[in-house]
Amino acid sequence: MNSTATAARTTARRYSLVAMLFHWLIALAVIVNWRLAEAAEHAGRADAIWYFANHKALGMVILLLTLGRLIWRWIHPVPPLPGDLARWEKVLARSVHIVFYVLLIALPLGGWLATSLNGGAIDMFGAFAIPALPVGLNEDLGETIFDAHSLGGSIMVYLIGLHILGALKHTLFDRNGGIFRMLPFGRVPG
């Protein structure tokens, strides 16, 4: 097989460069947003307000990036999973990805809803504000949703850990390309 055919087969097993960009931007934004929330929890009141304001704004950016990624994914199908995966690994991989997408949409929307129930808008880094949803005031319900939002964020962190472990397993032990499917370099076996 010539090098052009090999490159085409390797590329077909990789995600597109746009999908890679969405993946890594969302991953970075989620990690930064998690750290902002953690910092807010341990900060004084004035600092906590700043951290949470940026957490909320970045959450809306994550929502937009996720919607963009889903549209891209719909138009550009993803490469198939490696053929050497056991059935349970395929089911787990698909399940984790579905839960990721649900959380990447539900967490920002839930945060926006809870903020709205507390009478607030979302300040987008001082550039503009996203107005509160027309839901009226209900601080008790807002706090309940914030609690669910926090739980969802914790689930997201654990899933990220599982996702990283899976990518490392497939890369280092299975040697089926694993993480290189989402990077523009490295070997992805055909």
Short mmCIF file of N, CA and C in Angstrom, two decimals:
data_model
loop_
_atom_site.label_atom_id
_atom_site.label_comp_id
_atom_site.label_asym_id
_atom_site.label_seq_id
_atom_site.Cartn_x
_atom_site.Cartn_y
_atom_site.Cartn_z
N MET A 1 0.86 -1.17 0.00
CA MET A 1 0.00 0.00 0.00
C MET A 1 0.90 1.23 0.00
N ASN A 2 0.62 2.21 -0.86
CA ASN A 2 1.48 3.40 -0.92
C ASN A 2 1.17 4.34 0.25
N SER A 3 2.05 5.33 0.42
CA SER A 3 1.92 6.22 1.58
C SER A 3 0.66 7.08 1.51
N THR A 4 0.19 7.44 0.30
CA THR A 4 -1.03 8.24 0.17
C THR A 4 -2.24 7.44 0.63
N ALA A 5 -2.31 6.17 0.24
CA ALA A 5 -3.43 5.33 0.66
C ALA A 5 -3.38 5.10 2.17
N THR A 6 -2.18 4.90 2.72
CA THR A 6 -2.04 4.73 4.17
C THR A 6 -2.47 6.00 4.91
N ALA A 7 -2.05 7.15 4.40
CA ALA A 7 -2.44 8.42 5.03
C ALA A 7 -3.95 8.61 4.98
N ALA A 8 -4.59 8.26 3.86
CA ALA A 8 -6.04 8.40 3.74
C ALA A 8 -6.76 7.49 4.73
N ARG A 9 -6.28 6.25 4.87
CA ARG A 9 -6.90 5.33 5.83
C ARG A 9 -6.71 5.82 7.26
N THR A 10 -5.51 6.33 7.58
CA THR A 10 -5.25 6.84 8.93
C THR A 10 -6.12 8.06 9.21
N THR A 11 -6.23 8.96 8.22
CA THR A 11 -7.05 10.16 8.39
C THR A 11 -8.50 9.78 8.61
N ALA A 12 -9.01 8.78 7.88
CA ALA A 12 -10.39 8.36 8.03
C ALA A 12 -10.66 7.79 9.41
N ARG A 13 -9.64 7.32 10.11
CA ARG A 13 -9.82 6.78 11.45
C ARG A 13 -9.70 7.87 12.50
N ARG A 14 -9.31 9.06 12.07
CA ARG A 14 -9.19 10.21 12.96
C ARG A 14 -10.45 11.07 12.85
N TYR A 15 -10.65 11.87 13.87
CA TYR A 15 -11.67 12.90 13.80
C TYR A 15 -11.15 14.02 12.90
N SER A 16 -12.04 14.81 12.36
CA SER A 16 -11.63 15.93 11.51
C SER A 16 -10.92 16.98 12.37
N LEU A 17 -10.16 17.85 11.73
CA LEU A 17 -9.47 18.91 12.47
C LEU A 17 -10.46 19.82 13.19
N VAL A 18 -11.61 20.09 12.57
CA VAL A 18 -12.62 20.92 13.24
C VAL A 18 -13.17 20.21 14.47
N ALA A 19 -13.44 18.91 14.36
CA ALA A 19 -13.91 18.14 15.52
C ALA A 19 -12.86 18.14 16.62
N MET A 20 -11.58 18.00 16.23
CA MET A 20 -10.49 18.05 17.21
C MET A 20 -10.47 19.40 17.93
N LEU A 21 -10.62 20.46 17.16
CA LEU A 21 -10.61 21.81 17.74
C LEU A 21 -11.76 21.97 18.73
N PHE A 22 -12.97 21.56 18.32
CA PHE A 22 -14.11 21.62 19.25
C PHE A 22 -13.81 20.81 20.51
N HIS A 23 -13.31 19.59 20.34
CA HIS A 23 -13.04 18.70 21.47
C HIS A 23 -12.09 19.36 22.48
N TRP A 24 -10.96 19.85 21.98
CA TRP A 24 -9.95 20.38 22.90
C TRP A 24 -10.35 21.72 23.48
N LEU A 25 -11.06 22.56 22.74
CA LEU A 25 -11.56 23.83 23.30
C LEU A 25 -12.58 23.57 24.40
N ILE A 26 -13.50 22.64 24.14
CA ILE A 26 -14.50 22.30 25.15
C ILE A 26 -13.83 21.68 26.36
N ALA A 27 -12.89 20.77 26.15
CA ALA A 27 -12.19 20.13 27.27
C ALA A 27 -11.49 21.17 28.14
N LEU A 28 -10.76 22.08 27.50
CA LEU A 28 -10.06 23.13 28.24
C LEU A 28 -11.05 24.02 28.98
N ALA A 29 -12.12 24.42 28.31
CA ALA A 29 -13.12 25.29 28.93
C ALA A 29 -13.79 24.61 30.12
N VAL A 30 -14.08 23.32 30.00
CA VAL A 30 -14.72 22.59 31.10
C VAL A 30 -13.78 22.52 32.30
N ILE A 31 -12.51 22.25 32.06
CA ILE A 31 -11.55 22.17 33.16
C ILE A 31 -11.38 23.53 33.83
N VAL A 32 -11.26 24.59 33.05
CA VAL A 32 -11.15 25.94 33.61
C VAL A 32 -12.43 26.27 34.39
N ASN A 33 -13.58 25.90 33.84
CA ASN A 33 -14.83 26.22 34.52
C ASN A 33 -14.98 25.46 35.84
N TRP A 34 -14.53 24.23 35.86
CA TRP A 34 -14.53 23.45 37.09
C TRP A 34 -13.64 24.13 38.13
N ARG A 35 -12.47 24.57 37.70
CA ARG A 35 -11.55 25.24 38.63
C ARG A 35 -12.12 26.57 39.13
N LEU A 36 -12.82 27.30 38.26
CA LEU A 36 -13.46 28.55 38.70
C LEU A 36 -14.50 28.26 39.79
N ALA A 37 -15.31 27.23 39.59
CA ALA A 37 -16.32 26.88 40.59
C ALA A 37 -15.66 26.45 41.90
N GLU A 38 -14.60 25.66 41.80
CA GLU A 38 -13.88 25.24 43.01
C GLU A 38 -13.29 26.44 43.74
N ALA A 39 -12.69 27.37 42.98
CA ALA A 39 -12.09 28.56 43.59
C ALA A 39 -13.17 29.40 44.27
N ALA A 40 -14.33 29.51 43.64
CA ALA A 40 -15.43 30.30 44.22
C ALA A 40 -15.89 29.71 45.54
N GLU A 41 -15.92 28.39 45.61
CA GLU A 41 -16.38 27.72 46.83
C GLU A 41 -15.46 28.00 48.02
N HIS A 42 -14.19 28.30 47.74
CA HIS A 42 -13.22 28.50 48.82
C HIS A 42 -12.77 29.95 48.96
N ALA A 43 -13.44 30.86 48.27
CA ALA A 43 -13.04 32.27 48.28
C ALA A 43 -13.95 33.08 49.20
N GLY A 44 -13.48 34.26 49.52
CA GLY A 44 -14.32 35.21 50.24
C GLY A 44 -15.45 35.68 49.34
N ARG A 45 -16.42 36.38 49.90
CA ARG A 45 -17.62 36.76 49.16
C ARG A 45 -17.32 37.55 47.89
N ALA A 46 -16.50 38.57 47.98
CA ALA A 46 -16.22 39.41 46.80
C ALA A 46 -15.54 38.60 45.71
N ASP A 47 -14.55 37.80 46.07
CA ASP A 47 -13.86 36.97 45.08
C ASP A 47 -14.79 35.89 44.52
N ALA A 48 -15.64 35.32 45.38
CA ALA A 48 -16.57 34.28 44.93
C ALA A 48 -17.51 34.83 43.87
N ILE A 49 -17.96 36.05 44.04
CA ILE A 49 -18.85 36.67 43.05
C ILE A 49 -18.14 36.77 41.71
N TRP A 50 -16.87 37.18 41.72
CA TRP A 50 -16.09 37.28 40.48
C TRP A 50 -15.91 35.92 39.83
N TYR A 51 -15.52 34.92 40.64
CA TYR A 51 -15.31 33.56 40.10
C TYR A 51 -16.61 33.01 39.50
N PHE A 52 -17.71 33.16 40.25
CA PHE A 52 -18.97 32.61 39.74
C PHE A 52 -19.46 33.35 38.50
N ALA A 53 -19.24 34.66 38.42
CA ALA A 53 -19.63 35.40 37.22
C ALA A 53 -18.89 34.86 35.99
N ASN A 54 -17.60 34.61 36.14
CA ASN A 54 -16.82 34.06 35.04
C ASN A 54 -17.19 32.60 34.76
N HIS A 55 -17.52 31.86 35.80
CA HIS A 55 -17.97 30.48 35.65
C HIS A 55 -19.26 30.43 34.81
N LYS A 56 -20.18 31.32 35.12
CA LYS A 56 -21.45 31.36 34.37
C LYS A 56 -21.23 31.76 32.91
N ALA A 57 -20.41 32.76 32.68
CA ALA A 57 -20.13 33.21 31.31
C ALA A 57 -19.44 32.11 30.51
N LEU A 58 -18.45 31.47 31.11
CA LEU A 58 -17.75 30.40 30.42
C LEU A 58 -18.68 29.22 30.17
N GLY A 59 -19.61 28.98 31.08
CA GLY A 59 -20.61 27.93 30.87
C GLY A 59 -21.43 28.17 29.61
N MET A 60 -21.79 29.43 29.36
CA MET A 60 -22.55 29.75 28.15
C MET A 60 -21.68 29.58 26.90
N VAL A 61 -20.40 29.87 27.01
CA VAL A 61 -19.47 29.63 25.89
C VAL A 61 -19.39 28.13 25.62
N ILE A 62 -19.32 27.33 26.68
CA ILE A 62 -19.28 25.87 26.53
C ILE A 62 -20.55 25.39 25.84
N LEU A 63 -21.69 25.95 26.21
CA LEU A 63 -22.95 25.57 25.57
C LEU A 63 -22.90 25.85 24.06
N LEU A 64 -22.43 27.03 23.69
CA LEU A 64 -22.33 27.37 22.26
C LEU A 64 -21.35 26.46 21.53
N LEU A 65 -20.20 26.21 22.14
CA LEU A 65 -19.22 25.30 21.52
C LEU A 65 -19.80 23.89 21.36
N THR A 66 -20.53 23.44 22.36
CA THR A 66 -21.13 22.11 22.30
C THR A 66 -22.17 22.02 21.19
N LEU A 67 -23.01 23.04 21.08
CA LEU A 67 -23.99 23.05 20.00
C LEU A 67 -23.29 23.06 18.64
N GLY A 68 -22.22 23.85 18.53
CA GLY A 68 -21.43 23.86 17.29
C GLY A 68 -20.85 22.50 17.01
N ARG A 69 -20.34 21.85 18.04
CA ARG A 69 -19.75 20.52 17.85
C ARG A 69 -20.80 19.50 17.43
N LEU A 70 -21.98 19.57 18.03
CA LEU A 70 -23.04 18.64 17.65
C LEU A 70 -23.49 18.86 16.21
N ILE A 71 -23.59 20.10 15.77
CA ILE A 71 -23.94 20.40 14.38
C ILE A 71 -22.86 19.85 13.46
N TRP A 72 -21.59 20.10 13.82
CA TRP A 72 -20.48 19.58 13.01
C TRP A 72 -20.53 18.06 12.94
N ARG A 73 -20.80 17.43 14.06
CA ARG A 73 -20.85 15.97 14.12
C ARG A 73 -21.98 15.42 13.27
N TRP A 74 -23.09 16.13 13.23
CA TRP A 74 -24.24 15.70 12.43
C TRP A 74 -23.91 15.76 10.94
N ILE A 75 -23.19 16.81 10.55
CA ILE A 75 -22.84 17.01 9.14
C ILE A 75 -21.64 16.14 8.74
N HIS A 76 -20.72 15.91 9.67
CA HIS A 76 -19.50 15.14 9.40
C HIS A 76 -19.45 13.96 10.37
N PRO A 77 -19.90 12.80 9.93
CA PRO A 77 -19.93 11.62 10.82
C PRO A 77 -18.55 11.32 11.41
N VAL A 78 -18.58 10.80 12.60
CA VAL A 78 -17.33 10.48 13.31
C VAL A 78 -16.74 9.19 12.75
N PRO A 79 -15.42 9.03 12.92
CA PRO A 79 -14.81 7.77 12.46
C PRO A 79 -15.30 6.61 13.32
N PRO A 80 -15.25 5.41 12.77
CA PRO A 80 -15.70 4.25 13.55
C PRO A 80 -14.77 4.00 14.73
N LEU A 81 -15.33 3.38 15.76
CA LEU A 81 -14.49 2.95 16.89
C LEU A 81 -13.52 1.89 16.40
N PRO A 82 -12.37 1.78 17.04
CA PRO A 82 -11.42 0.72 16.65
C PRO A 82 -12.10 -0.64 16.67
N GLY A 83 -11.78 -1.46 15.70
CA GLY A 83 -12.41 -2.77 15.55
C GLY A 83 -12.06 -3.77 16.64
N ASP A 84 -10.98 -3.51 17.39
CA ASP A 84 -10.56 -4.48 18.40
C ASP A 84 -11.22 -4.27 19.76
N LEU A 85 -12.14 -3.32 19.86
CA LEU A 85 -12.81 -3.09 21.14
C LEU A 85 -13.81 -4.19 21.44
N ALA A 86 -13.87 -4.57 22.70
CA ALA A 86 -14.90 -5.53 23.14
C ALA A 86 -16.26 -4.81 23.12
N ARG A 87 -17.31 -5.58 23.06
CA ARG A 87 -18.66 -4.99 23.02
C ARG A 87 -18.89 -4.06 24.20
N TRP A 88 -18.48 -4.49 25.40
CA TRP A 88 -18.71 -3.66 26.58
C TRP A 88 -17.95 -2.33 26.48
N GLU A 89 -16.77 -2.34 25.83
CA GLU A 89 -16.01 -1.11 25.66
C GLU A 89 -16.72 -0.15 24.70
N LYS A 90 -17.31 -0.70 23.65
CA LYS A 90 -18.06 0.12 22.70
C LYS A 90 -19.28 0.73 23.38
N VAL A 91 -20.00 -0.08 24.15
CA VAL A 91 -21.18 0.41 24.85
C VAL A 91 -20.78 1.49 25.86
N LEU A 92 -19.70 1.25 26.60
CA LEU A 92 -19.24 2.22 27.58
C LEU A 92 -18.81 3.52 26.90
N ALA A 93 -18.06 3.41 25.80
CA ALA A 93 -17.59 4.61 25.09
C ALA A 93 -18.78 5.43 24.59
N ARG A 94 -19.74 4.78 23.98
CA ARG A 94 -20.91 5.51 23.46
C ARG A 94 -21.72 6.11 24.61
N SER A 95 -21.89 5.37 25.68
CA SER A 95 -22.66 5.86 26.83
C SER A 95 -22.00 7.08 27.46
N VAL A 96 -20.69 7.02 27.64
CA VAL A 96 -19.97 8.16 28.23
C VAL A 96 -20.10 9.38 27.32
N HIS A 97 -19.99 9.19 26.02
CA HIS A 97 -20.11 10.33 25.11
C HIS A 97 -21.52 10.93 25.15
N ILE A 98 -22.53 10.09 25.23
CA ILE A 98 -23.91 10.61 25.33
C ILE A 98 -24.08 11.40 26.61
N VAL A 99 -23.59 10.86 27.73
CA VAL A 99 -23.71 11.57 29.01
C VAL A 99 -22.93 12.89 28.96
N PHE A 100 -21.74 12.88 28.33
CA PHE A 100 -20.99 14.13 28.16
C PHE A 100 -21.85 15.18 27.46
N TYR A 101 -22.44 14.81 26.33
CA TYR A 101 -23.24 15.79 25.58
C TYR A 101 -24.44 16.26 26.39
N VAL A 102 -25.10 15.35 27.10
CA VAL A 102 -26.24 15.75 27.94
C VAL A 102 -25.78 16.76 28.98
N LEU A 103 -24.66 16.47 29.66
CA LEU A 103 -24.16 17.38 30.69
C LEU A 103 -23.66 18.70 30.11
N LEU A 104 -23.00 18.64 28.94
CA LEU A 104 -22.49 19.87 28.33
C LEU A 104 -23.60 20.82 27.90
N ILE A 105 -24.80 20.28 27.72
CA ILE A 105 -25.96 21.12 27.41
C ILE A 105 -26.75 21.44 28.68
N ALA A 106 -27.00 20.41 29.49
CA ALA A 106 -27.84 20.59 30.66
C ALA A 106 -27.21 21.47 31.74
N LEU A 107 -25.90 21.35 31.95
CA LEU A 107 -25.27 22.15 33.01
C LEU A 107 -25.37 23.65 32.73
N PRO A 108 -25.01 24.13 31.54
CA PRO A 108 -25.17 25.57 31.29
C PRO A 108 -26.63 26.02 31.34
N LEU A 109 -27.53 25.22 30.75
CA LEU A 109 -28.94 25.60 30.78
C LEU A 109 -29.48 25.60 32.21
N GLY A 110 -29.08 24.61 33.00
CA GLY A 110 -29.51 24.57 34.39
C GLY A 110 -28.96 25.74 35.18
N GLY A 111 -27.69 26.09 34.93
CA GLY A 111 -27.11 27.25 35.60
C GLY A 111 -27.82 28.54 35.22
N TRP A 112 -28.17 28.67 33.95
CA TRP A 112 -28.90 29.85 33.47
C TRP A 112 -30.29 29.90 34.11
N LEU A 113 -30.97 28.75 34.17
CA LEU A 113 -32.29 28.69 34.79
C LEU A 113 -32.22 29.05 36.27
N ALA A 114 -31.26 28.47 36.98
CA ALA A 114 -31.13 28.76 38.42
C ALA A 114 -30.79 30.22 38.66
N THR A 115 -29.90 30.77 37.83
CA THR A 115 -29.56 32.19 37.94
C THR A 115 -30.80 33.05 37.70
N SER A 116 -31.58 32.66 36.71
CA SER A 116 -32.81 33.39 36.38
C SER A 116 -33.82 33.32 37.52
N LEU A 117 -33.94 32.16 38.14
CA LEU A 117 -34.87 32.01 39.27
C LEU A 117 -34.44 32.86 40.47
N ASN A 118 -33.17 33.18 40.52
CA ASN A 118 -32.66 34.08 41.58
C ASN A 118 -32.67 35.53 41.13
N GLY A 119 -33.22 35.80 39.94
CA GLY A 119 -33.38 37.17 39.47
C GLY A 119 -32.17 37.74 38.77
N GLY A 120 -31.24 36.92 38.34
CA GLY A 120 -30.01 37.43 37.75
C GLY A 120 -29.89 37.18 36.26
N ALA A 121 -29.10 38.02 35.63
CA ALA A 121 -28.70 37.83 34.24
C ALA A 121 -27.29 37.23 34.25
N ILE A 122 -26.80 36.85 33.08
CA ILE A 122 -25.44 36.33 33.00
C ILE A 122 -24.58 37.35 32.27
N ASP A 123 -23.62 37.91 33.00
CA ASP A 123 -22.70 38.89 32.44
C ASP A 123 -21.64 38.14 31.64
N MET A 124 -21.56 38.44 30.36
CA MET A 124 -20.62 37.76 29.48
C MET A 124 -19.29 38.52 29.42
N PHE A 125 -18.52 38.38 30.49
CA PHE A 125 -17.18 38.96 30.60
C PHE A 125 -17.19 40.47 30.39
N GLY A 126 -18.28 41.13 30.78
CA GLY A 126 -18.36 42.58 30.66
C GLY A 126 -18.74 43.08 29.28
N ALA A 127 -18.87 42.19 28.30
CA ALA A 127 -19.19 42.60 26.92
C ALA A 127 -20.69 42.84 26.74
N PHE A 128 -21.50 41.98 27.30
CA PHE A 128 -22.96 42.08 27.23
C PHE A 128 -23.52 41.13 28.27
N ALA A 129 -24.82 41.20 28.47
CA ALA A 129 -25.46 40.31 29.44
C ALA A 129 -26.51 39.46 28.74
N ILE A 130 -26.58 38.21 29.13
CA ILE A 130 -27.66 37.34 28.68
C ILE A 130 -28.77 37.51 29.72
N PRO A 131 -29.93 37.97 29.29
CA PRO A 131 -30.99 38.25 30.27
C PRO A 131 -31.50 36.99 30.96
N ALA A 132 -32.11 37.21 32.10
CA ALA A 132 -32.73 36.10 32.82
C ALA A 132 -33.86 35.52 31.98
N LEU A 133 -34.04 34.23 32.13
CA LEU A 133 -35.18 33.58 31.47
C LEU A 133 -36.47 34.09 32.12
N PRO A 134 -37.57 34.14 31.40
CA PRO A 134 -38.83 34.66 31.96
C PRO A 134 -39.53 33.63 32.84
N VAL A 135 -38.92 33.34 33.98
CA VAL A 135 -39.45 32.30 34.86
C VAL A 135 -39.92 32.83 36.22
N GLY A 136 -39.70 34.10 36.48
CA GLY A 136 -40.09 34.65 37.77
C GLY A 136 -39.06 34.30 38.84
N LEU A 137 -39.29 34.83 40.01
CA LEU A 137 -38.38 34.58 41.13
C LEU A 137 -38.83 33.37 41.93
N ASN A 138 -37.88 32.51 42.25
CA ASN A 138 -38.12 31.37 43.12
C ASN A 138 -36.75 30.91 43.60
N GLU A 139 -36.26 31.57 44.63
CA GLU A 139 -34.90 31.31 45.10
C GLU A 139 -34.72 29.89 45.63
N ASP A 140 -35.76 29.32 46.24
CA ASP A 140 -35.65 27.94 46.73
C ASP A 140 -35.45 26.96 45.57
N LEU A 141 -36.24 27.11 44.52
CA LEU A 141 -36.08 26.25 43.35
C LEU A 141 -34.72 26.52 42.68
N GLY A 142 -34.32 27.78 42.64
CA GLY A 142 -33.02 28.13 42.09
C GLY A 142 -31.89 27.42 42.83
N GLU A 143 -31.96 27.40 44.15
CA GLU A 143 -30.92 26.73 44.94
C GLU A 143 -30.95 25.22 44.73
N THR A 144 -32.14 24.65 44.58
CA THR A 144 -32.25 23.21 44.30
C THR A 144 -31.59 22.89 42.96
N ILE A 145 -31.83 23.74 41.97
CA ILE A 145 -31.23 23.52 40.65
C ILE A 145 -29.72 23.71 40.72
N PHE A 146 -29.26 24.71 41.49
CA PHE A 146 -27.81 24.88 41.66
C PHE A 146 -27.19 23.65 42.31
N ASP A 147 -27.90 23.03 43.27
CA ASP A 147 -27.38 21.80 43.89
C ASP A 147 -27.28 20.68 42.85
N ALA A 148 -28.30 20.53 42.02
CA ALA A 148 -28.26 19.51 40.95
C ALA A 148 -27.15 19.84 39.96
N HIS A 149 -26.96 21.12 39.67
CA HIS A 149 -25.90 21.59 38.78
C HIS A 149 -24.52 21.18 39.33
N SER A 150 -24.35 21.37 40.63
CA SER A 150 -23.10 21.00 41.28
C SER A 150 -22.86 19.49 41.20
N LEU A 151 -23.90 18.71 41.43
CA LEU A 151 -23.80 17.25 41.32
C LEU A 151 -23.44 16.86 39.87
N GLY A 152 -24.09 17.48 38.90
CA GLY A 152 -23.78 17.21 37.50
C GLY A 152 -22.35 17.56 37.17
N GLY A 153 -21.85 18.65 37.75
CA GLY A 153 -20.45 19.02 37.54
C GLY A 153 -19.50 17.99 38.11
N SER A 154 -19.84 17.44 39.27
CA SER A 154 -19.00 16.39 39.86
C SER A 154 -19.02 15.13 38.99
N ILE A 155 -20.19 14.78 38.48
CA ILE A 155 -20.28 13.62 37.58
C ILE A 155 -19.42 13.87 36.35
N MET A 156 -19.44 15.09 35.82
CA MET A 156 -18.63 15.43 34.64
C MET A 156 -17.15 15.22 34.94
N VAL A 157 -16.68 15.64 36.10
CA VAL A 157 -15.27 15.48 36.45
C VAL A 157 -14.89 14.00 36.51
N TYR A 158 -15.74 13.18 37.10
CA TYR A 158 -15.44 11.74 37.16
C TYR A 158 -15.45 11.11 35.77
N LEU A 159 -16.39 11.54 34.93
CA LEU A 159 -16.43 11.02 33.56
C LEU A 159 -15.19 11.44 32.76
N ILE A 160 -14.71 12.65 33.01
CA ILE A 160 -13.47 13.08 32.34
C ILE A 160 -12.32 12.16 32.74
N GLY A 161 -12.25 11.85 34.02
CA GLY A 161 -11.21 10.92 34.48
C GLY A 161 -11.34 9.56 33.80
N LEU A 162 -12.55 9.04 33.71
CA LEU A 162 -12.79 7.76 33.03
C LEU A 162 -12.41 7.85 31.56
N HIS A 163 -12.77 8.94 30.92
CA HIS A 163 -12.46 9.17 29.51
C HIS A 163 -10.94 9.19 29.27
N ILE A 164 -10.22 9.87 30.14
CA ILE A 164 -8.76 9.94 30.03
C ILE A 164 -8.15 8.55 30.24
N LEU A 165 -8.63 7.83 31.25
CA LEU A 165 -8.12 6.47 31.48
C LEU A 165 -8.36 5.57 30.28
N GLY A 166 -9.55 5.68 29.68
CA GLY A 166 -9.85 4.89 28.49
C GLY A 166 -8.93 5.23 27.33
N ALA A 167 -8.71 6.53 27.10
CA ALA A 167 -7.81 6.95 26.02
C ALA A 167 -6.40 6.43 26.25
N LEU A 168 -5.93 6.48 27.50
CA LEU A 168 -4.59 5.98 27.81
C LEU A 168 -4.51 4.47 27.64
N LYS A 169 -5.55 3.75 28.09
CA LYS A 169 -5.59 2.30 27.92
C LYS A 169 -5.48 1.94 26.44
N HIS A 170 -6.30 2.58 25.63
CA HIS A 170 -6.31 2.26 24.19
C HIS A 170 -5.00 2.65 23.51
N THR A 171 -4.37 3.70 24.00
CA THR A 171 -3.12 4.15 23.39
C THR A 171 -1.93 3.32 23.85
N LEU A 172 -1.81 3.10 25.16
CA LEU A 172 -0.61 2.46 25.71
C LEU A 172 -0.68 0.94 25.76
N PHE A 173 -1.86 0.38 26.01
CA PHE A 173 -1.97 -1.07 26.17
C PHE A 173 -2.52 -1.75 24.93
N ASP A 174 -3.62 -1.23 24.41
CA ASP A 174 -4.23 -1.84 23.22
C ASP A 174 -3.49 -1.44 21.94
N ARG A 175 -2.82 -0.31 21.98
CA ARG A 175 -2.06 0.22 20.84
C ARG A 175 -2.92 0.33 19.57
N ASN A 176 -4.17 0.82 19.77
CA ASN A 176 -5.07 0.95 18.63
C ASN A 176 -5.27 2.41 18.19
N GLY A 177 -4.39 3.27 18.63
CA GLY A 177 -4.47 4.67 18.22
C GLY A 177 -5.07 5.57 19.27
N GLY A 178 -5.97 5.04 20.09
CA GLY A 178 -6.57 5.76 21.21
C GLY A 178 -6.62 7.26 21.07
N ILE A 179 -5.78 7.94 21.81
CA ILE A 179 -5.78 9.39 21.87
C ILE A 179 -5.42 10.04 20.54
N PHE A 180 -4.68 9.33 19.69
CA PHE A 180 -4.25 9.92 18.42
C PHE A 180 -5.40 10.07 17.44
N ARG A 181 -6.54 9.45 17.73
CA ARG A 181 -7.73 9.68 16.89
C ARG A 181 -8.23 11.11 17.05
N MET A 182 -7.89 11.73 18.18
CA MET A 182 -8.34 13.09 18.46
C MET A 182 -7.18 14.09 18.42
N LEU A 183 -6.06 13.68 17.83
CA LEU A 183 -4.90 14.55 17.66
C LEU A 183 -4.45 14.49 16.19
N PRO A 184 -3.90 15.59 15.68
CA PRO A 184 -3.48 15.59 14.27
C PRO A 184 -2.14 14.91 14.02
N PHE A 185 -1.60 14.26 15.02
CA PHE A 185 -0.32 13.55 14.86
C PHE A 185 -0.41 12.21 15.57
N GLY A 186 0.60 11.38 15.39
CA GLY A 186 0.63 10.06 16.01
C GLY A 186 0.05 9.02 15.08
N ARG A 187 0.29 7.78 15.41
CA ARG A 187 -0.12 6.66 14.56
C ARG A 187 -1.48 6.12 14.97
N VAL A 188 -2.37 6.02 13.99
CA VAL A 188 -3.67 5.39 14.19
C VAL A 188 -3.70 4.17 13.26
N PRO A 189 -3.55 2.97 13.81
CA PRO A 189 -3.53 1.78 12.95
C PRO A 189 -4.80 1.65 12.13
N GLY A 190 -4.64 1.13 10.93
CA GLY A 190 -5.78 0.91 10.01
C GLY A 190 -6.42 -0.37 10.31
#
